[in-house]
Coordinates of C-alpha atoms in Angstrom, one line a residue:
M1 CA 5.8 2.2 27.4
P2 CA 4.4 -1.2 29.0
H3 CA 6.3 -4.4 30.4
T4 CA 7.2 -5.6 26.9
L5 CA 7.7 -9.8 26.9
G6 CA 11.0 -9.8 25.0
L7 CA 12.4 -7.0 28.0
T8 CA 12.4 -5.0 24.0
K9 CA 12.0 -2.1 23.9
P10 CA 13.0 0.4 20.9
N11 CA 15.0 2.8 20.8
S12 CA 13.9 6.6 21.0
T13 CA 14.7 7.9 17.0
D14 CA 14.4 11.9 16.2
H15 CA 14.0 11.7 13.0
P16 CA 16.5 14.4 10.8
K17 CA 14.3 17.3 9.5
I18 CA 15.3 17.9 5.9
S19 CA 14.8 21.7 5.2
F20 CA 13.5 21.7 1.3
A21 CA 14.1 25.3 -0.2
A22 CA 12.9 25.9 -4.1
K23 CA 15.5 27.6 -5.9
E24 CA 15.9 29.8 -9.7
I25 CA 20.0 29.7 -10.1
D26 CA 22.6 28.2 -12.4
V27 CA 23.9 25.1 -11.2
T28 CA 27.3 25.5 -12.6
E29 CA 27.6 27.7 -9.6
W30 CA 25.5 25.7 -6.8
K31 CA 27.9 25.5 -3.6
G32 CA 27.8 22.1 -1.0
D33 CA 28.1 18.8 -0.7
L34 CA 26.7 17.2 -3.9
L35 CA 24.4 18.7 -7.0
V36 CA 22.2 16.0 -7.5
V37 CA 21.1 15.4 -12.0
G38 CA 18.4 14.0 -13.1
V39 CA 19.6 12.4 -17.1
T40 CA 17.2 11.4 -19.5
E41 CA 18.8 8.4 -21.9
K42 CA 17.9 11.2 -24.9
D43 CA 19.3 14.2 -22.5
L44 CA 23.2 12.2 -23.0
T45 CA 23.3 11.9 -26.7
K46 CA 26.0 13.8 -27.6
D47 CA 26.9 15.5 -31.4
D48 CA 29.5 15.2 -33.6
G49 CA 32.8 16.5 -31.3
S50 CA 31.1 14.4 -28.5
K51 CA 29.4 17.4 -26.9
F52 CA 26.5 16.6 -24.3
E53 CA 23.2 18.1 -26.5
N54 CA 21.4 18.7 -24.3
P55 CA 22.3 22.2 -23.0
I56 CA 22.3 21.7 -19.0
L57 CA 24.9 19.0 -19.4
N58 CA 27.3 20.6 -22.0
K59 CA 27.6 23.7 -19.6
L60 CA 28.9 21.7 -16.1
D61 CA 30.9 19.4 -18.8
A62 CA 32.5 22.8 -20.8
H63 CA 33.0 23.5 -16.0
T64 CA 34.5 20.0 -16.0
I65 CA 36.4 20.5 -19.0
G66 CA 34.8 16.9 -20.6
L67 CA 35.7 14.8 -17.3
L68 CA 31.8 14.9 -17.3
G69 CA 31.1 13.1 -20.7
L70 CA 34.6 11.1 -20.7
V71 CA 34.1 9.9 -17.2
S72 CA 30.3 9.0 -17.5
S73 CA 30.9 7.5 -20.6
E74 CA 34.1 5.2 -18.6
E75 CA 30.9 4.3 -15.6
D76 CA 28.8 3.1 -18.1
F77 CA 25.9 5.6 -17.5
A78 CA 23.5 5.5 -19.5
G79 CA 20.8 7.3 -18.6
K80 CA 18.6 4.1 -16.8
P81 CA 15.8 4.2 -14.1
G82 CA 18.1 4.0 -11.2
Q83 CA 21.5 4.3 -12.3
S84 CA 22.9 6.3 -10.6
T85 CA 27.3 7.4 -10.5
V86 CA 28.2 10.4 -7.6
L87 CA 31.3 12.0 -9.2
R88 CA 33.9 13.9 -7.8
L89 CA 34.8 16.6 -10.0
P90 CA 36.9 19.3 -10.6
G91 CA 36.0 22.9 -12.9
L92 CA 33.1 22.9 -10.6
A93 CA 31.4 25.2 -6.6
T94 CA 30.1 21.6 -5.6
K95 CA 31.5 19.2 -4.1
R96 CA 30.8 15.6 -5.7
I97 CA 28.1 15.5 -9.1
G98 CA 25.7 13.0 -9.5
L99 CA 23.2 11.4 -11.9
I100 CA 20.5 9.6 -11.4
G101 CA 18.7 8.1 -14.4
L102 CA 15.6 8.7 -14.8
G103 CA 15.5 6.0 -18.8
K104 CA 13.6 7.2 -21.6
T105 CA 11.4 10.2 -20.8
A106 CA 11.1 12.1 -17.2
S107 CA 7.0 11.8 -17.8
S108 CA 6.5 15.1 -16.6
S109 CA 2.7 13.0 -15.2
S110 CA 3.6 10.4 -13.8
P111 CA 5.0 11.4 -9.7
A112 CA 5.9 8.1 -9.2
A113 CA 8.9 9.0 -11.4
F114 CA 10.1 11.4 -9.0
H115 CA 9.7 10.5 -6.2
S116 CA 11.7 7.2 -7.2
L117 CA 14.5 10.4 -8.3
G118 CA 14.2 11.9 -4.4
E119 CA 15.0 8.3 -3.3
G120 CA 17.7 7.9 -5.2
V121 CA 18.9 11.7 -4.3
A122 CA 18.4 9.9 -0.8
T123 CA 20.9 6.5 -1.7
V124 CA 23.8 8.2 -3.1
S125 CA 23.6 11.8 0.1
K126 CA 23.9 8.2 2.1
A127 CA 26.0 6.5 0.4
S128 CA 28.5 9.3 -0.4
Q129 CA 27.7 10.8 3.7
S130 CA 26.2 14.5 1.6
S131 CA 25.5 17.3 4.2
T132 CA 23.7 20.3 2.2
V133 CA 22.9 18.6 -1.0
A134 CA 21.1 20.2 -4.5
V135 CA 18.6 18.1 -7.8
A136 CA 17.7 19.8 -11.3
L137 CA 17.2 18.5 -13.9
A138 CA 19.3 18.3 -17.4
S139 CA 15.8 18.8 -19.2
P140 CA 13.3 21.1 -16.5
E141 CA 9.6 19.8 -15.7
S142 CA 7.7 22.3 -17.7
E143 CA 3.9 21.0 -16.8
S144 CA 3.6 20.1 -13.3
K145 CA 5.9 21.4 -11.8
L146 CA 4.3 21.5 -8.2
S147 CA 2.5 17.5 -8.6
S148 CA 7.0 17.2 -9.4
A149 CA 8.7 19.4 -6.1
S150 CA 6.0 17.6 -3.4
A151 CA 6.6 14.0 -5.4
L152 CA 11.0 15.1 -5.4
A153 CA 10.9 15.9 -2.1
S154 CA 8.9 12.7 -0.4
G155 CA 11.2 10.7 -2.0
V156 CA 13.4 12.2 -1.0
V157 CA 12.0 12.2 3.2
L158 CA 10.5 8.7 2.8
G159 CA 14.1 6.9 1.0
L160 CA 16.2 8.8 3.9
F161 CA 14.4 6.5 6.8
E162 CA 15.6 3.0 8.5
D163 CA 14.0 2.0 10.8
G164 CA 17.5 1.9 13.2
R165 CA 14.7 0.3 17.0
Y166 CA 15.6 -2.8 17.3
K167 CA 19.0 -2.9 16.1
S168 CA 21.8 -2.3 19.0
E169 CA 23.5 -0.3 17.3
S170 CA 22.2 2.9 13.6
K171 CA 23.4 5.1 11.4
K172 CA 21.5 8.4 11.1
P173 CA 22.3 10.0 8.3
S174 CA 24.0 13.4 7.6
L175 CA 21.9 15.2 5.7
S176 CA 20.4 18.0 6.7
S177 CA 19.5 20.6 3.5
V178 CA 18.3 20.0 -0.1
D179 CA 17.3 22.9 -2.9
I180 CA 15.4 21.9 -5.6
I181 CA 16.3 23.4 -8.6
G182 CA 14.6 24.6 -11.4
F183 CA 11.0 23.8 -10.4
G184 CA 9.9 27.5 -9.8
T185 CA 10.7 29.4 -6.5
G186 CA 7.9 31.7 -4.1
P187 CA 5.0 30.7 -1.2
E188 CA 3.0 28.4 -3.2
V189 CA 6.0 25.8 -4.2
E190 CA 7.1 26.3 -0.4
K191 CA 3.8 24.9 1.2
K192 CA 3.6 22.0 -1.6
L193 CA 6.9 21.4 -0.2
K194 CA 5.5 21.6 3.5
Y195 CA 2.5 19.7 2.9
A196 CA 4.7 16.8 1.2
E197 CA 7.2 16.8 4.6
D198 CA 4.1 16.0 7.2
V199 CA 2.4 13.2 4.8
S200 CA 6.0 11.5 4.1
Y201 CA 6.9 12.1 8.1
G202 CA 3.1 10.6 8.3
V203 CA 3.9 7.9 5.9
I204 CA 7.5 6.9 8.0
F205 CA 4.7 6.4 11.5
G206 CA 3.1 4.4 9.7
R207 CA 6.4 2.3 8.6
E208 CA 7.4 2.0 12.5
L209 CA 3.7 1.3 13.2
I210 CA 3.9 -1.6 10.5
N211 CA 7.9 -2.4 11.7
S212 CA 7.4 -2.4 15.4
P213 CA 6.8 -5.9 16.1
A214 CA 4.4 -7.7 18.1
N215 CA 5.3 -7.8 21.3
V216 CA 5.7 -4.2 21.8
L217 CA 3.7 -3.1 19.7
T218 CA 0.5 -4.7 22.2
P219 CA -3.2 -3.5 21.3
A220 CA -2.7 -1.7 24.0
V221 CA 0.8 0.6 23.0
L222 CA -0.8 1.4 19.3
A223 CA -3.5 2.9 22.0
E224 CA -1.2 4.9 23.2
E225 CA 0.7 5.7 20.3
A226 CA -2.8 7.5 18.5
A227 CA -3.6 9.2 22.1
K228 CA -0.7 10.7 21.6
V229 CA -1.3 12.2 18.3
A230 CA -4.5 13.8 20.0
S231 CA -2.6 15.2 22.4
T232 CA 0.7 16.7 20.2
Y233 CA -1.9 17.8 18.1
S234 CA -5.0 18.9 20.7
D235 CA -5.4 21.9 19.4
V236 CA -7.7 20.0 16.6
F237 CA -7.7 16.2 18.0
T238 CA -9.7 14.7 20.8
A239 CA -9.0 11.0 21.9
N240 CA -11.5 8.4 23.0
I241 CA -9.6 4.9 23.7
L242 CA -12.4 2.2 24.8
N243 CA -12.4 -0.6 27.1
E244 CA -13.1 -4.4 27.1
E245 CA -16.4 -3.6 29.8
Q246 CA -16.7 -0.8 27.8
C247 CA -17.2 -2.4 23.6
K248 CA -19.7 -4.5 25.8
E249 CA -21.6 -2.4 26.1
L250 CA -22.2 -1.4 23.2
K251 CA -22.8 -5.1 22.4
M252 CA -19.7 -5.8 20.1
G253 CA -19.3 -9.0 19.9
S254 CA -18.2 -10.5 16.7
Y255 CA -14.7 -7.7 17.7
L256 CA -14.8 -9.3 21.5
A257 CA -14.3 -12.6 20.5
V258 CA -11.3 -12.7 17.7
A259 CA -9.7 -10.2 21.2
A260 CA -11.9 -13.0 23.8
A261 CA -8.1 -15.2 23.6
S262 CA -5.1 -12.9 24.1
A263 CA -3.3 -11.8 26.9
N264 CA -3.2 -8.6 25.7
P265 CA -6.6 -7.1 26.2
P266 CA -8.1 -4.8 23.1
F267 CA -8.5 -1.3 22.3
F268 CA -11.0 0.4 21.1
I269 CA -9.8 3.8 19.1
H270 CA -11.9 6.3 18.1
L271 CA -10.0 10.1 16.7
V272 CA -11.5 13.6 16.2
Y273 CA -9.9 16.1 14.3
K274 CA -12.6 18.8 14.2
P275 CA -11.4 22.8 12.3
S276 CA -10.5 24.9 15.2
S277 CA -12.8 27.2 13.2
G278 CA -15.1 27.6 10.3
D279 CA -18.4 25.6 9.6
V280 CA -17.8 21.7 8.6
K281 CA -19.0 21.1 5.8
T282 CA -17.9 16.8 5.5
K283 CA -17.8 13.9 7.9
L284 CA -15.9 10.7 6.8
A285 CA -14.7 8.7 8.4
L286 CA -11.0 6.2 8.6
V287 CA -11.2 3.2 9.8
G288 CA -7.7 1.0 9.6
K289 CA -8.0 -3.4 10.5
G290 CA -6.6 -2.9 14.3
L291 CA -4.8 -7.5 14.8
T292 CA -1.6 -6.6 16.2
F293 CA -0.5 -10.1 16.3
D294 CA -3.1 -12.2 14.3
S295 CA -2.0 -16.5 14.7
G296 CA -5.1 -17.7 12.8
G297 CA -6.7 -18.7 15.5
Y298 CA -7.6 -22.6 15.6
N299 CA -7.4 -21.6 11.8
I300 CA -3.6 -22.1 12.7
K301 CA -1.8 -20.8 10.0
T302 CA 0.3 -22.8 8.4
G303 CA 2.7 -24.2 5.9
P304 CA 4.6 -22.5 3.4
G305 CA 3.6 -19.2 2.4
C306 CA 1.6 -18.6 5.4
S307 CA 4.0 -15.6 6.8
I308 CA 2.9 -16.0 11.0
E309 CA 5.9 -14.3 11.2
L310 CA 4.8 -11.6 9.1
M311 CA 1.9 -10.6 11.0
K312 CA 2.9 -7.9 13.0
F313 CA 1.6 -6.3 9.9
D314 CA -1.9 -6.6 10.1
M315 CA -2.6 -3.7 12.0
G316 CA -0.9 -2.6 8.2
G317 CA -4.3 -0.5 8.0
S318 CA -5.0 1.2 11.2
A319 CA -0.8 2.2 11.2
A320 CA -1.9 3.9 7.4
V321 CA -4.9 5.7 9.6
L322 CA -2.9 7.1 12.6
G323 CA 0.0 8.3 10.0
A324 CA -3.1 10.3 8.6
A325 CA -3.9 11.8 11.1
K326 CA -0.3 12.0 12.5
A327 CA -0.2 14.3 8.8
I328 CA -3.5 16.3 9.6
G329 CA -2.7 17.1 12.6
E330 CA 0.4 18.9 10.8
I331 CA -1.8 19.8 7.7
K332 CA -5.2 21.4 9.3
P333 CA -7.4 21.3 6.0
P334 CA -9.9 24.1 6.8
G335 CA -14.0 22.4 6.5
V336 CA -13.6 18.8 7.2
E337 CA -14.4 16.6 9.5
V338 CA -12.5 13.0 10.0
H339 CA -13.3 10.6 13.0
F340 CA -10.3 7.8 12.6
I341 CA -11.4 4.1 14.2
V342 CA -9.8 0.8 14.8
A343 CA -10.5 -2.2 16.8
A344 CA -7.2 -2.9 17.9
C345 CA -6.3 -6.5 19.3
E346 CA -4.5 -10.1 18.8
N347 CA -6.0 -13.7 17.6
M348 CA -4.5 -15.8 19.0
I349 CA -5.3 -19.3 21.3
S350 CA -6.9 -19.9 24.5
G351 CA -9.5 -22.0 26.5
T352 CA -11.6 -18.2 26.0
G353 CA -10.8 -17.9 22.4
M354 CA -13.2 -18.2 19.9
R355 CA -14.2 -21.7 17.9
P356 CA -14.3 -22.8 14.3
G357 CA -18.8 -22.8 14.6
D358 CA -19.5 -20.2 17.2
V359 CA -22.7 -17.4 16.4
I360 CA -21.6 -14.2 17.8
T361 CA -23.3 -11.2 17.6
A362 CA -22.3 -7.8 16.4
S363 CA -23.6 -4.3 17.9
N364 CA -26.5 -3.9 15.2
G365 CA -28.2 -7.9 16.5
K366 CA -26.7 -8.9 12.5
T367 CA -25.7 -12.7 13.8
I368 CA -22.0 -14.8 12.4
E369 CA -21.4 -18.0 12.1
V370 CA -18.0 -18.2 12.3
N371 CA -16.6 -21.2 9.9
N372 CA -13.1 -20.0 10.2
T373 CA -11.0 -18.4 13.0
D374 CA -8.0 -16.5 10.6
A375 CA -11.5 -14.4 8.6
E376 CA -10.7 -12.5 11.8
G377 CA -10.6 -8.7 10.4
R378 CA -13.9 -8.3 9.8
L379 CA -15.3 -9.6 12.5
T380 CA -13.6 -6.8 14.1
L381 CA -14.0 -4.4 11.5
A382 CA -18.1 -5.3 11.0
D383 CA -18.5 -3.5 14.7
A384 CA -15.7 -0.1 13.4
L385 CA -18.1 -0.3 10.8
V386 CA -21.3 0.2 12.9
Y387 CA -20.1 1.9 15.0
A388 CA -18.4 4.7 12.9
C389 CA -21.6 4.8 11.0
N390 CA -23.2 5.9 14.6
Q391 CA -20.7 9.3 14.2
G392 CA -23.2 10.7 11.9
V393 CA -20.1 10.6 8.6
D394 CA -21.5 11.4 5.8
K395 CA -18.8 8.9 3.7
I396 CA -16.5 5.8 5.0
V397 CA -13.2 4.8 4.0
D398 CA -12.0 1.8 5.3
L399 CA -8.4 -0.3 5.4
A400 CA -7.5 -3.8 5.7
T401 CA -4.8 -6.0 5.5
L402 CA -8.0 -8.2 4.5
T403 CA -7.1 -10.9 2.4
G404 CA -4.8 -13.5 0.8
A405 CA -7.1 -13.8 -2.4
C406 CA -6.8 -9.7 -3.0
V407 CA -2.7 -10.7 -3.2
I408 CA -3.1 -13.5 -6.3
A409 CA -4.9 -11.5 -7.5
L410 CA -3.4 -8.4 -7.9
G411 CA 0.3 -8.5 -6.6
T412 CA 2.2 -6.9 -4.1
S413 CA 2.7 -3.1 -5.8
V414 CA -1.7 -2.9 -5.8
A415 CA -5.1 -2.0 -3.5
G416 CA -7.6 -3.5 -4.9
I417 CA -11.0 -0.9 -3.6
Y418 CA -15.0 -2.3 -3.0
T419 CA -17.2 0.4 -3.1
P420 CA -21.4 0.6 -4.4
N421 CA -20.4 4.2 -5.1
D422 CA -19.2 5.5 -7.9
E423 CA -18.5 9.6 -6.9
L424 CA -16.6 8.0 -4.1
A425 CA -14.9 5.6 -6.4
K426 CA -13.4 8.8 -8.3
E427 CA -12.7 11.0 -5.1
V428 CA -10.5 7.9 -3.8
I429 CA -9.0 7.3 -7.3
A430 CA -8.1 10.8 -7.9
A431 CA -6.2 11.3 -5.2
S432 CA -4.5 7.9 -5.7
E433 CA -3.2 9.6 -9.0
K434 CA -1.6 11.8 -6.9
S435 CA 0.1 10.3 -4.3
G436 CA 2.1 7.2 -6.4
E437 CA -0.2 5.1 -4.8
K438 CA -1.8 2.3 -7.1
L439 CA -5.3 1.5 -6.4
W440 CA -7.5 -1.0 -8.9
R441 CA -11.9 -0.7 -8.3
M442 CA -12.7 -4.4 -8.1
P443 CA -16.6 -5.7 -8.8
L444 CA -19.2 -6.2 -5.9
E445 CA -20.2 -8.3 -6.9
E446 CA -24.0 -9.5 -5.4
S447 CA -24.5 -12.9 -6.8
Y448 CA -21.3 -14.1 -4.9
W449 CA -23.6 -13.2 -1.6
E450 CA -25.0 -16.8 -2.0
M451 CA -21.3 -18.9 -0.5
M452 CA -22.6 -16.8 2.5
K453 CA -25.4 -18.1 3.4
S454 CA -25.5 -19.6 7.2
G455 CA -27.6 -22.5 7.9
C456 CA -27.8 -21.0 11.7
A457 CA -27.2 -17.7 11.7
D458 CA -28.1 -14.6 9.4
M459 CA -24.3 -15.4 7.6
V460 CA -20.6 -17.4 7.7
N461 CA -17.8 -15.1 7.9
T462 CA -16.1 -16.6 5.3
G463 CA -17.2 -17.9 1.3
G464 CA -14.8 -20.2 0.4
R465 CA -12.2 -20.1 -1.9
A466 CA -13.5 -18.4 -5.3
G467 CA -13.5 -14.9 -5.4
G468 CA -12.3 -13.6 -1.6
S469 CA -11.5 -10.6 -2.6
I470 CA -15.1 -10.1 -3.1
T471 CA -16.9 -11.9 -0.4
A472 CA -15.1 -10.2 2.2
A473 CA -16.5 -6.7 1.0
L474 CA -19.5 -8.4 1.2
F475 CA -19.5 -9.7 4.3
L476 CA -18.1 -5.4 4.8
K477 CA -21.2 -4.3 3.4
Q478 CA -23.5 -6.0 5.9
F479 CA -22.3 -3.6 8.6
V480 CA -22.4 -0.2 6.4
S481 CA -25.9 2.1 7.3
E482 CA -27.3 2.7 3.4
Q483 CA -27.1 6.9 4.0
V484 CA -23.3 6.1 4.2
Q485 CA -21.1 5.8 1.3
W486 CA -18.3 3.6 1.7
M487 CA -15.2 2.1 0.3
H488 CA -13.3 -1.0 1.8
I489 CA -10.0 -0.8 0.5
D490 CA -7.6 -4.4 0.6
M491 CA -4.0 -3.9 0.7
A492 CA -3.2 -7.1 2.2
G493 CA -0.1 -7.5 -1.1
P494 CA 1.2 -3.3 -1.1
V495 CA 1.8 -3.0 3.2
W496 CA 5.2 -4.8 3.0
N497 CA 7.7 -4.1 1.5
E498 CA 9.7 -8.1 0.9
K499 CA 13.0 -6.3 -0.6
K500 CA 13.5 -3.9 2.6
K501 CA 11.6 -5.8 5.2
S502 CA 9.5 -3.4 6.5
G503 CA 6.2 -2.1 6.3
T504 CA 5.3 0.3 3.9
G505 CA 2.9 3.4 4.7
F506 CA 0.5 2.3 2.1
G507 CA -2.7 3.9 2.2
V508 CA -1.3 7.4 4.3
S509 CA -0.7 9.7 1.2
T510 CA -4.2 8.7 -0.7
L511 CA -6.2 9.1 2.8
V512 CA -4.8 12.5 3.0
E513 CA -5.1 14.2 -0.4
W514 CA -8.7 12.1 -0.3
V515 CA -9.5 14.1 3.1
Q516 CA -8.0 17.5 1.3
T517 CA -10.0 17.1 -1.8
N518 CA -13.0 17.0 1.2
S519 CA -12.3 20.0 2.7
S520 CA -12.9 23.4 2.2
S521 CA -9.3 24.1 1.4

C-alpha cells in the first residue's frame, strides 16, 4: 500500500471462515450454542389446548415443558419478517434457541427470503456471541432446497461482515460453524454451499473496495488490488495494467481527458481469466466504471443531494467486476474466457483538467464535445468499451454508477439495464433472479439520440435532464462494435446502503451467475 493522504492505512482484516455443513438430524438433539428456527406466521398457529399445530415447534415445545410457546407469545413473537427472539430454555441439547420470522409463508421461489433469514442468523449469533449455530425451518423447504440453502449461507456470510478496517478498534465475530438442517445432504448441497461462500467473499471484496476512502483507494491502489487477484489465482489469471503513456499510444483521449486534472495518475486494468484446460467456447468481457473519486470537475457537484462526500463509491462498477473476478478465480468455470476491464482514474479540478466546451477524441476516432464535466463516467467507459471489443469478445456487460436519473426512475434497490439484444437481456435477467439482485430493463429509445447532437463534434456527452439514463446508454452504444452483444447496467441506486452506511457489492453475484450460464459446467 503506497503512501496515502492523511496518513490513513486500513487495518488488516482476516475474514472469519465459517464452516457450513448440510445435515438431516432431529433438531431437538442438535448440540451447540444456538439453534435458529425460521418460522412463518402460520407455523405459530395453536390448537384448542394451546399446543403448536406445527410438528417441529410442537416437539421443541414439549422438550421445554411448554416454555417455548409461553415465552415466545410473551415476547410478542408473531413470525413477521425480520422479527427475532433468542431464548435460553431448559430441556434442549442447544444452549439457546432463536426464532426468526419469515412472514406469512416462506416463499420457496424467493432467494431473497432465505438470504434475509441468513442475515438474521448472523445478527442473532453476533448478539448472543455464539460460535456453533444450526438453522432449520419449522416447515421444511420442499421445492428449491439447493438454491434456498445457497441463499441462506450467503446471507450468513454477508450478514456477519462488518468493515472495521478504518476504526481504531473493531470486534471480531465469534461464529465459526453453521449446520444447515433439513435442506438435504450430499455432494450436490456441499458444492452449492461452497459456491455461495466463494461468491459471498467476492461480494465482501467488492464492498471493501467501495468503502475504502478515496485518499486510500487511488487508481494506483485499485490497480494493485486487481493485480493481487490475478496473482492469487495465477493458474487461471493474467493481468495487464496500462499506465498513462500506454493509454496515449492506444489513443484513449476520452478516458485520459477525465484523468487529466488529478495528481493521482490513471491506470487501465485488464485481467484475463482462461480455464487451465479444455476448449473455450465463449469469450465475455465485464467492464466496470472505475472513478475512485468524482468531484464533478469544473461542473463541480454542489448543493443538497449532490452526494459529493459519497463519491468514493463512483467505482462501484469496478468493485462488481473485480469482486466477480475473485469469485471466478475460486470457482474456475470451464469453457469460458472472461476479460475484466476498468479504466481507473479520478475526476478532479485543476489547470490541466478538461473544460466544458472542450472537444476530445476517443480511441475509435469519434469526437465528443464535453458540455458537462460531471458526465465523466461515460467518457472513461467509451475507451474501455472500444478496448473490450478489440479483445475479440462475443458479449460485453458494463456496470456503472452512471446517472442520478436512474436513481430517480428506479430508486435505490433496482438497477436499470439497457441492451439492444433480447437474448442477452434474458440471460442476465435469469442470472439476477438466481442471485436475488433486482434489475429492470429500460428502453433504449433511439429517437432520443437527437438530444446528443453537437454543433462542432460527433456528439455531446450529455443530453440534458429528460431521459438522462437513456441518453447515457445511447452514448455508450456509440463505442460498441455491432458484432458484439452488449448490455449496460446503471447501478447508481443499489451501489450504496444508506442505512448501513456501506457499499453493497451489488452486481458481483449476478455477474458470476451469468459467467456460469455461459460456461460449459
